[in-house]
PDB file of C-alpha atoms and ligand atoms in Angstrom:
ATOM      1  CA  UNK A  14    -320.708-131.029 -42.356  1.00  0.00           C
ATOM      2  CA  UNK A  15    -322.849-128.849 -44.300  1.00  0.00           C
ATOM      3  CA  UNK A  16    -325.762-131.289 -44.720  1.00  0.00           C
ATOM      4  CA  UNK A  17    -326.347-134.994 -44.715  1.00  0.00           C
ATOM      5  CA  UNK A  18    -328.911-136.537 -47.058  1.00  0.00           C
ATOM      6  CA  UNK A  19    -329.932-140.014 -46.785  1.00  0.00           C
ATOM      7  CA  UNK A  20    -332.345-141.216 -49.775  1.00  0.00           C
ATOM      8  CA  UNK A  21    -333.650-144.832 -50.037  1.00  0.00           C
ATOM      9  CA  UNK A  22    -334.726-145.381 -53.615  1.00  0.00           C
ATOM     10  CA  UNK A  23    -337.156-148.407 -54.560  1.00  0.00           C
ATOM     11  CA  UNK A  24    -334.625-150.259 -56.749  1.00  0.00           C
ATOM     12  CA  UNK A  25    -331.145-150.068 -58.408  1.00  0.00           C
ATOM     13  CA  UNK A  26    -332.563-148.301 -61.531  1.00  0.00           C
ATOM     14  CA  UNK A  27    -334.170-145.652 -59.425  1.00  0.00           C
ATOM     15  CA  UNK A  28    -330.926-145.284 -57.465  1.00  0.00           C
ATOM     16  CA  UNK A  29    -328.898-144.740 -60.588  1.00  0.00           C
ATOM     17  CA  UNK A  30    -331.582-142.193 -61.940  1.00  0.00           C
ATOM     18  CA  UNK A  31    -331.385-140.197 -58.726  1.00  0.00           C
ATOM     19  CA  UNK A  32    -327.579-140.361 -58.457  1.00  0.00           C
ATOM     20  CA  UNK A  33    -327.390-138.951 -62.080  1.00  0.00           C
ATOM     21  CA  UNK A  34    -329.704-136.115 -60.883  1.00  0.00           C
ATOM     22  CA  UNK A  35    -327.548-135.213 -58.010  1.00  0.00           C
ATOM     23  CA  UNK A  36    -324.288-135.636 -59.783  1.00  0.00           C
ATOM     24  CA  UNK A  37    -325.420-133.424 -62.605  1.00  0.00           C
ATOM     25  CA  UNK A  38    -326.527-130.824 -60.181  1.00  0.00           C
ATOM     26  CA  UNK A  39    -323.159-130.660 -58.311  1.00  0.00           C
ATOM     27  CA  UNK A  40    -321.402-130.556 -61.694  1.00  0.00           C
ATOM     28  CA  UNK A  41    -323.383-127.595 -62.696  1.00  0.00           C
ATOM     29  CA  UNK A  42    -322.946-125.908 -59.298  1.00  0.00           C
ATOM     30  CA  UNK A  43    -319.184-126.286 -59.284  1.00  0.00           C
ATOM     31  CA  UNK A  44    -318.884-124.951 -62.860  1.00  0.00           C
ATOM     32  CA  UNK A  45    -321.087-121.962 -61.971  1.00  0.00           C
ATOM     33  CA  UNK A  46    -318.914-121.322 -58.863  1.00  0.00           C
ATOM     34  CA  UNK A  47    -315.416-122.119 -60.158  1.00  0.00           C
ATOM     35  CA  UNK A  48    -315.741-122.595 -63.913  1.00  0.00           C
ATOM     36  CA  UNK A  49    -314.335-126.112 -63.318  1.00  0.00           C
ATOM     37  CA  UNK A  50    -315.486-129.433 -61.715  1.00  0.00           C
ATOM     38  CA  UNK A  51    -313.183-131.920 -60.023  1.00  0.00           C
ATOM     39  CA  UNK A  52    -314.768-135.310 -59.509  1.00  0.00           C
ATOM     40  CA  UNK A  53    -313.141-138.373 -58.043  1.00  0.00           C
ATOM     41  CA  UNK A  54    -314.879-141.689 -59.280  1.00  0.00           C
ATOM     42  CA  UNK A  55    -315.479-144.774 -57.167  1.00  0.00           C
ATOM     43  CA  UNK A  56    -314.670-148.157 -58.506  1.00  0.00           C
ATOM     44  CA  UNK A  57    -316.359-151.482 -58.213  1.00  0.00           C
ATOM     45  CA  UNK A  58    -319.524-152.448 -59.927  1.00  0.00           C
ATOM     46  CA  UNK A  59    -322.392-150.251 -58.359  1.00  0.00           C
ATOM     47  CA  UNK A  60    -321.375-146.893 -60.242  1.00  0.00           C
ATOM     48  CA  UNK A  61    -321.006-148.422 -63.714  1.00  0.00           C
ATOM     49  CA  UNK A  62    -324.500-147.753 -64.875  1.00  0.00           C
ATOM     50  CA  UNK A  63    -324.232-144.205 -63.533  1.00  0.00           C
ATOM     51  CA  UNK A  64    -321.073-143.734 -65.604  1.00  0.00           C
ATOM     52  CA  UNK A  65    -322.974-145.067 -68.688  1.00  0.00           C
ATOM     53  CA  UNK A  66    -325.689-142.518 -67.978  1.00  0.00           C
ATOM     54  CA  UNK A  67    -323.198-139.726 -67.781  1.00  0.00           C
ATOM     55  CA  UNK A  68    -321.822-140.792 -70.986  1.00  0.00           C
ATOM     56  CA  UNK A  69    -325.166-139.616 -72.705  1.00  0.00           C
ATOM     57  CA  UNK A  70    -325.127-136.202 -71.266  1.00  0.00           C
ATOM     58  CA  UNK A  71    -324.305-132.908 -72.949  1.00  0.00           C
ATOM     59  CA  UNK A  72    -321.791-131.417 -70.564  1.00  0.00           C
ATOM     60  CA  UNK A  73    -319.002-128.794 -70.936  1.00  0.00           C
ATOM     61  CA  UNK A  74    -316.406-131.559 -70.795  1.00  0.00           C
ATOM     62  CA  UNK A  75    -313.493-129.366 -71.094  1.00  0.00           C
ATOM     63  CA  UNK A  76    -314.333-128.014 -67.638  1.00  0.00           C
ATOM     64  CA  UNK A  77    -314.556-131.361 -66.012  1.00  0.00           C
ATOM     65  CA  UNK A  78    -311.565-133.144 -64.476  1.00  0.00           C
ATOM     66  CA  UNK A  79    -311.705-136.829 -63.572  1.00  0.00           C
ATOM     67  CA  UNK A  80    -309.808-138.446 -60.739  1.00  0.00           C
ATOM     68  CA  UNK A  81    -310.300-141.715 -58.848  1.00  0.00           C
ATOM     69  CA  UNK A  82    -310.668-142.225 -55.092  1.00  0.00           C
ATOM     70  CA  UNK A  83    -308.835-145.533 -55.319  1.00  0.00           C
ATOM     71  CA  UNK A  84    -307.279-147.960 -57.611  1.00  0.00           C
ATOM     72  CA  UNK A  85    -306.262-151.509 -57.670  1.00  0.00           C
ATOM     73  CA  UNK A  86    -302.679-151.868 -58.240  1.00  0.00           C
ATOM     74  CA  UNK A  87    -302.982-153.404 -61.692  1.00  0.00           C
ATOM     75  CA  UNK A  88    -302.153-152.237 -65.163  1.00  0.00           C
ATOM     76  CA  UNK A  89    -304.514-149.664 -66.714  1.00  0.00           C
ATOM     77  CA  UNK A  90    -305.697-152.170 -69.166  1.00  0.00           C
ATOM     78  CA  UNK A  91    -306.356-155.012 -66.607  1.00  0.00           C
ATOM     79  CA  UNK A  92    -309.878-156.257 -66.024  1.00  0.00           C
ATOM     80  CA  UNK A  93    -309.880-155.191 -62.414  1.00  0.00           C
ATOM     81  CA  UNK A  94    -308.791-151.569 -63.155  1.00  0.00           C
ATOM     82  CA  UNK A  95    -311.257-148.980 -62.020  1.00  0.00           C
ATOM     83  CA  UNK A  96    -309.847-146.547 -64.713  1.00  0.00           C
ATOM     84  CA  UNK A  97    -310.623-149.136 -67.287  1.00  0.00           C
ATOM     85  CA  UNK A  98    -314.098-149.583 -66.278  1.00  0.00           C
ATOM     86  CA  UNK A  99    -314.759-145.914 -66.160  1.00  0.00           C
ATOM     87  CA  UNK A 100    -313.013-145.258 -69.429  1.00  0.00           C
ATOM     88  CA  UNK A 101    -315.221-148.069 -71.176  1.00  0.00           C
ATOM     89  CA  UNK A 102    -318.507-147.031 -69.602  1.00  0.00           C
ATOM     90  CA  UNK A 103    -318.066-143.157 -69.920  1.00  0.00           C
ATOM     91  CA  UNK A 104    -314.809-141.465 -70.507  1.00  0.00           C
ATOM     92  CA  UNK A 105    -314.057-142.886 -74.025  1.00  0.00           C
ATOM     93  CA  UNK A 106    -317.442-142.016 -75.042  1.00  0.00           C
ATOM     94  CA  UNK A 107    -317.354-138.324 -74.594  1.00  0.00           C
ATOM     95  CA  UNK A 108    -315.231-135.366 -75.799  1.00  0.00           C
ATOM     96  CA  UNK A 109    -313.202-135.040 -72.527  1.00  0.00           C
ATOM     97  CA  UNK A 110    -309.716-133.704 -73.262  1.00  0.00           C
ATOM     98  CA  UNK A 111    -307.134-136.409 -72.474  1.00  0.00           C
ATOM     99  CA  UNK A 112    -305.457-133.929 -69.961  1.00  0.00           C
ATOM    100  CA  UNK A 113    -308.681-133.865 -68.024  1.00  0.00           C
ATOM    101  CA  UNK A 114    -308.250-137.448 -66.927  1.00  0.00           C
ATOM    102  CA  UNK A 115    -305.987-137.979 -63.916  1.00  0.00           C
ATOM    103  CA  UNK A 116    -305.673-141.750 -63.218  1.00  0.00           C
ATOM    104  CA  UNK A 117    -303.783-143.058 -60.188  1.00  0.00           C
ATOM    105  CA  UNK A 118    -300.415-144.334 -61.425  1.00  0.00           C
ATOM    106  CA  UNK A 119    -299.903-148.081 -60.889  1.00  0.00           C
ATOM    107  CA  UNK A 120    -296.912-148.788 -63.249  1.00  0.00           C
ATOM    108  CA  UNK A 121    -294.094-147.619 -61.103  1.00  0.00           C
ATOM    109  CA  UNK A 122    -293.527-151.230 -59.676  1.00  0.00           C
ATOM    110  CA  UNK A 123    -294.019-149.800 -56.149  1.00  0.00           C
ATOM    111  CA  UNK A 124    -297.461-148.962 -54.807  1.00  0.00           C
ATOM    112  CA  UNK A 125    -295.809-146.491 -52.101  1.00  0.00           C
ATOM    113  CA  UNK A 126    -293.831-144.610 -54.824  1.00  0.00           C
ATOM    114  CA  UNK A 127    -296.993-144.405 -57.052  1.00  0.00           C
ATOM    115  CA  UNK A 128    -299.085-143.186 -54.144  1.00  0.00           C
ATOM    116  CA  UNK A 129    -296.375-140.456 -53.497  1.00  0.00           C
ATOM    117  CA  UNK A 130    -296.382-139.687 -57.302  1.00  0.00           C
ATOM    118  CA  UNK A 131    -300.108-139.144 -57.387  1.00  0.00           C
ATOM    119  CA  UNK A 132    -300.013-137.083 -54.103  1.00  0.00           C
ATOM    120  CA  UNK A 133    -297.529-134.576 -56.032  1.00  0.00           C
ATOM    121  CA  UNK A 134    -299.910-134.753 -59.026  1.00  0.00           C
ATOM    122  CA  UNK A 135    -302.853-133.654 -56.929  1.00  0.00           C
ATOM    123  CA  UNK A 136    -300.777-130.992 -55.165  1.00  0.00           C
ATOM    124  CA  UNK A 137    -299.598-129.579 -58.463  1.00  0.00           C
ATOM    125  CA  UNK A 138    -303.033-129.580 -59.996  1.00  0.00           C
ATOM    126  CA  UNK A 139    -304.727-128.008 -57.041  1.00  0.00           C
ATOM    127  CA  UNK A 140    -301.781-125.764 -56.074  1.00  0.00           C
ATOM    128  CA  UNK A 141    -301.830-127.212 -52.617  1.00  0.00           C
ATOM    129  CA  UNK A 142    -299.294-128.930 -50.333  1.00  0.00           C
ATOM    130  CA  UNK A 143    -297.524-128.286 -47.036  1.00  0.00           C
ATOM    131  CA  UNK A 144    -300.442-129.115 -45.050  1.00  0.00           C
ATOM    132  CA  UNK A 145    -303.173-127.455 -47.339  1.00  0.00           C
ATOM    133  CA  UNK A 146    -305.514-130.161 -48.780  1.00  0.00           C
ATOM    134  CA  UNK A 147    -307.154-130.161 -52.252  1.00  0.00           C
ATOM    135  CA  UNK A 148    -310.949-129.722 -52.077  1.00  0.00           C
ATOM    136  CA  UNK A 149    -312.585-131.977 -54.687  1.00  0.00           C
ATOM    137  CA  UNK A 150    -316.068-130.756 -55.951  1.00  0.00           C
ATOM    138  CA  UNK A 151    -317.458-134.310 -55.968  1.00  0.00           C
ATOM    139  CA  UNK A 152    -316.202-137.545 -54.477  1.00  0.00           C
ATOM    140  CA  UNK A 153    -318.122-140.695 -55.321  1.00  0.00           C
ATOM    141  CA  UNK A 154    -317.883-143.640 -53.156  1.00  0.00           C
ATOM    142  CA  UNK A 155    -319.115-147.181 -52.542  1.00  0.00           C
ATOM    143  CA  UNK A 156    -318.976-149.452 -49.481  1.00  0.00           C
ATOM    144  CA  UNK A 157    -318.083-152.994 -49.441  1.00  0.00           C
ATOM    145  CA  UNK A 158    -319.821-155.693 -47.349  1.00  0.00           C
ATOM    146  CA  UNK A 159    -317.210-155.067 -44.730  1.00  0.00           C
ATOM    147  CA  UNK A 160    -318.023-151.267 -44.630  1.00  0.00           C
ATOM    148  CA  UNK A 161    -314.721-150.371 -46.376  1.00  0.00           C
ATOM    149  CA  UNK A 162    -314.858-147.423 -48.695  1.00  0.00           C
ATOM    150  CA  UNK A 163    -312.347-146.439 -51.230  1.00  0.00           C
ATOM    151  CA  UNK A 164    -309.573-148.725 -50.542  1.00  0.00           C
ATOM    152  CA  UNK A 165    -309.719-148.108 -46.776  1.00  0.00           C
ATOM    153  CA  UNK A 166    -310.119-151.584 -45.475  1.00  0.00           C
ATOM    154  CA  UNK A 167    -310.898-152.551 -41.857  1.00  0.00           C
ATOM    155  CA  UNK A 168    -307.998-152.606 -39.379  1.00  0.00           C
ATOM    156  CA  UNK A 169    -305.442-151.503 -42.001  1.00  0.00           C
ATOM    157  CA  UNK A 170    -302.671-148.993 -41.778  1.00  0.00           C
ATOM    158  CA  UNK A 171    -304.366-146.676 -44.372  1.00  0.00           C
ATOM    159  CA  UNK A 172    -306.959-145.776 -41.801  1.00  0.00           C
ATOM    160  CA  UNK A 173    -304.372-144.175 -39.578  1.00  0.00           C
ATOM    161  CA  UNK A 174    -302.803-142.051 -42.217  1.00  0.00           C
ATOM    162  CA  UNK A 175    -304.085-138.404 -41.527  1.00  0.00           C
ATOM    163  CA  UNK A 176    -301.251-136.167 -42.884  1.00  0.00           C
ATOM    164  CA  UNK A 177    -301.248-137.433 -46.511  1.00  0.00           C
ATOM    165  CA  UNK A 178    -303.648-137.283 -49.520  1.00  0.00           C
ATOM    166  CA  UNK A 179    -302.933-140.517 -50.940  1.00  0.00           C
ATOM    167  CA  UNK A 180    -301.702-143.823 -49.419  1.00  0.00           C
ATOM    168  CA  UNK A 181    -301.428-147.497 -49.927  1.00  0.00           C
ATOM    169  CA  UNK A 182    -304.448-149.530 -49.232  1.00  0.00           C
ATOM    170  CA  UNK A 183    -304.490-153.265 -48.440  1.00  0.00           C
ATOM    171  CA  UNK A 184    -307.196-155.717 -49.260  1.00  0.00           C
ATOM    172  CA  UNK A 185    -306.347-159.141 -48.222  1.00  0.00           C
ATOM    173  CA  UNK A 186    -302.688-158.640 -49.038  1.00  0.00           C
ATOM    174  CA  UNK A 187    -303.367-157.009 -52.374  1.00  0.00           C
ATOM    175  CA  UNK A 188    -302.030-153.391 -52.562  1.00  0.00           C
ATOM    176  CA  UNK A 189    -304.300-150.643 -53.743  1.00  0.00           C
ATOM    177  CA  UNK A 190    -303.872-146.882 -54.170  1.00  0.00           C
ATOM    178  CA  UNK A 191    -306.378-144.838 -52.073  1.00  0.00           C
ATOM    179  CA  UNK A 192    -307.360-141.389 -51.134  1.00  0.00           C
ATOM    180  CA  UNK A 193    -307.056-140.990 -47.344  1.00  0.00           C
ATOM    181  CA  UNK A 194    -310.086-140.300 -45.229  1.00  0.00           C
ATOM    182  CA  UNK A 195    -308.473-136.818 -44.636  1.00  0.00           C
ATOM    183  CA  UNK A 196    -308.582-135.973 -48.208  1.00  0.00           C
ATOM    184  CA  UNK A 197    -311.979-137.264 -48.737  1.00  0.00           C
ATOM    185  CA  UNK A 198    -313.394-135.247 -45.622  1.00  0.00           C
ATOM    186  CA  UNK A 199    -312.038-132.124 -47.421  1.00  0.00           C
ATOM    187  CA  UNK A 200    -314.540-132.380 -50.389  1.00  0.00           C
ATOM    188  CA  UNK A 201    -317.293-130.035 -51.080  1.00  0.00           C
ATOM    189  CA  UNK A 202    -319.643-132.935 -51.709  1.00  0.00           C
ATOM    190  CA  UNK A 203    -319.199-136.682 -50.952  1.00  0.00           C
ATOM    191  CA  UNK A 204    -321.831-139.116 -52.539  1.00  0.00           C
ATOM    192  CA  UNK A 205    -322.030-142.809 -51.484  1.00  0.00           C
ATOM    193  CA  UNK A 206    -323.937-145.089 -53.855  1.00  0.00           C
ATOM    194  CA  UNK A 207    -324.918-148.304 -52.262  1.00  0.00           C
ATOM    195  CA  UNK A 208    -327.062-151.095 -53.596  1.00  0.00           C
ATOM    196  CA  UNK A 209    -327.843-154.728 -52.596  1.00  0.00           C
ATOM    197  CA  UNK A 210    -328.928-156.671 -49.505  1.00  0.00           C
ATOM    198  CA  UNK A 211    -325.389-157.667 -48.969  1.00  0.00           C
ATOM    199  CA  UNK A 212    -324.494-154.085 -47.760  1.00  0.00           C
ATOM    200  CA  UNK A 213    -327.378-153.986 -45.230  1.00  0.00           C
ATOM    201  CA  UNK A 214    -325.273-154.993 -42.136  1.00  0.00           C
ATOM    202  CA  UNK A 215    -322.322-152.764 -43.087  1.00  0.00           C
ATOM    203  CA  UNK A 216    -324.944-149.824 -43.298  1.00  0.00           C
ATOM    204  CA  UNK A 217    -326.438-150.620 -39.829  1.00  0.00           C
ATOM    205  CA  UNK A 218    -322.813-150.447 -38.517  1.00  0.00           C
ATOM    206  CA  UNK A 219    -322.005-147.200 -40.350  1.00  0.00           C
ATOM    207  CA  UNK A 220    -325.177-145.450 -39.161  1.00  0.00           C
ATOM    208  CA  UNK A 221    -325.062-146.874 -35.616  1.00  0.00           C
ATOM    209  CA  UNK A 222    -324.728-144.241 -32.921  1.00  0.00           C
ATOM    210  CA  UNK A 223    -321.351-145.656 -31.989  1.00  0.00           C
ATOM    211  CA  UNK A 224    -319.367-148.413 -33.610  1.00  0.00           C
ATOM    212  CA  UNK A 225    -315.623-148.733 -34.168  1.00  0.00           C
ATOM    213  CA  UNK A 226    -314.479-146.714 -37.160  1.00  0.00           C
ATOM    214  CA  UNK A 227    -311.331-148.932 -37.674  1.00  0.00           C
ATOM    215  CA  UNK A 228    -313.690-151.900 -38.129  1.00  0.00           C
ATOM    216  CA  UNK A 229    -316.132-150.048 -40.226  1.00  0.00           C
ATOM    217  CA  UNK A 230    -314.095-147.590 -42.077  1.00  0.00           C
ATOM    218  CA  UNK A 231    -316.805-145.720 -43.957  1.00  0.00           C
ATOM    219  CA  UNK A 232    -317.673-144.262 -40.605  1.00  0.00           C
ATOM    220  CA  UNK A 233    -314.364-142.116 -40.995  1.00  0.00           C
ATOM    221  CA  UNK A 234    -316.130-140.185 -43.835  1.00  0.00           C
ATOM    222  CA  UNK A 235    -317.459-137.091 -42.223  1.00  0.00           C
ATOM    223  CA  UNK A 236    -316.926-134.446 -44.824  1.00  0.00           C
ATOM    224  CA  UNK A 237    -316.962-130.737 -44.029  1.00  0.00           C
ATOM    225  CA  UNK A 238    -319.040-130.214 -47.186  1.00  0.00           C
ATOM    226  CA  UNK A 239    -322.275-132.094 -48.100  1.00  0.00           C
ATOM    227  CA  UNK A 240    -322.745-135.809 -47.556  1.00  0.00           C
ATOM    228  CA  UNK A 241    -325.117-137.800 -49.538  1.00  0.00           C
ATOM    229  CA  UNK A 242    -326.090-141.546 -49.007  1.00  0.00           C
ATOM    230  CA  UNK A 243    -328.080-142.759 -52.124  1.00  0.00           C
ATOM    231  CA  UNK A 244    -329.284-146.364 -51.316  1.00  0.00           C
ATOM    232  CA  UNK A 245    -331.600-148.890 -53.004  1.00  0.00           C
ATOM    233  CA  UNK A 246    -334.369-150.431 -50.785  1.00  0.00           C
ATOM    234  CA  UNK A 247    -332.379-153.767 -50.693  1.00  0.00           C
ATOM    235  CA  UNK A 248    -329.531-152.028 -48.928  1.00  0.00           C
ATOM    236  CA  UNK A 249    -331.323-149.230 -47.059  1.00  0.00           C
ATOM    237  CA  UNK A 250    -334.371-150.861 -45.849  1.00  0.00           C
ATOM    238  CA  UNK A 251    -333.565-150.443 -42.227  1.00  0.00           C
ATOM    239  CA  UNK A 252    -332.754-146.847 -42.742  1.00  0.00           C
ATOM    240  CA  UNK A 253    -335.815-145.966 -44.464  1.00  0.00           C
ATOM    241  CA  UNK A 254    -337.411-143.287 -42.087  1.00  0.00           C
TER     242      UNK A 254
HETATM  243  C1  6PG B 321    -313.057-150.482 -55.466  1.00  0.00           C
HETATM  244  C2  6PG B 321    -314.038-149.472 -54.847  1.00  0.00           C
HETATM  245  C3  6PG B 321    -314.539-150.007 -53.526  1.00  0.00           C
HETATM  246  C4  6PG B 321    -316.144-150.249 -53.976  1.00  0.00           C
HETATM  247  C5  6PG B 321    -316.748-151.153 -53.013  1.00  0.00           C
HETATM  248  C6  6PG B 321    -318.092-151.411 -53.563  1.00  0.00           C
HETATM  249  O1  6PG B 321    -312.065-150.281 -55.970  1.00  0.00           O
HETATM  250  O2  6PG B 321    -313.649-151.747 -55.410  1.00  0.00           O
HETATM  251  O3  6PG B 321    -313.567-148.259 -54.805  1.00  0.00           O
HETATM  252  O4  6PG B 321    -314.500-149.086 -52.489  1.00  0.00           O
HETATM  253  O5  6PG B 321    -316.744-149.017 -54.043  1.00  0.00           O
HETATM  254  O6  6PG B 321    -315.908-152.249 -52.907  1.00  0.00           O
HETATM  255  O7  6PG B 321    -317.901-152.263 -54.762  1.00  0.00           O
HETATM  256  P1  6PG B 321    -319.350-152.737 -55.494  1.00  0.00           P
HETATM  257  O8  6PG B 321    -319.950-151.391 -55.929  1.00  0.00           O
HETATM  258  O9  6PG B 321    -318.794-153.443 -56.547  1.00  0.00           O
HETATM  259  O10 6PG B 321    -320.132-153.307 -54.454  1.00  0.00           O
END
């Protein structure tokens, strides 16, 4: 890992403000280095205000490509869809070319087939495959109260998948499509956004010197690039050094 940054911000608003600063800096760095930025979005509720703030930015949208780190296995217009949330909060508000948005397919009727389809889409976009993994510029993540991240849930098969980019996650029997920990760990920069007291115990286990990663899956995320943990005080109180 290049560097690990842990910042505890006073409240959710400060967390979002800081997250925007970091994300904008990483987008700019990627475009300076590669004339392109590939960013995979987190789902759930925490990042929504960040996406709304990004919608107000003047950015070279044609050079920015949007992916998702995980997706609920529902139609793209379903209330639970991570794609729908990001489009409403951000992507539909800016001049992003339609071809720059790469959603996880959830319409093939079979999660495993759609996971394979997205894996092929990623390998085609990044010109990777046969063991070479794509390197995203930025991957945004959250954690659940159970220390899951993306759709890598505790004690599920998805945690053991190391030779794939995309696999099928399982939340209480509900299928998800998710990046594998192996793919996430190839990223140039991984940024966790965590807010709320309900995440405190999960963070304690994630940051503990040793705990079982199969029980606390966010521990699996040890990227070769930069790792950022951006927390509000409610979540990160115990970690404030
Ligand atoms: C999802 C997310 C998931 C999320 C955490 C935190 O599809 O739900 O990708 O990993 O980041 O569950 O969700 P909140 O931000 O809503 O607490």
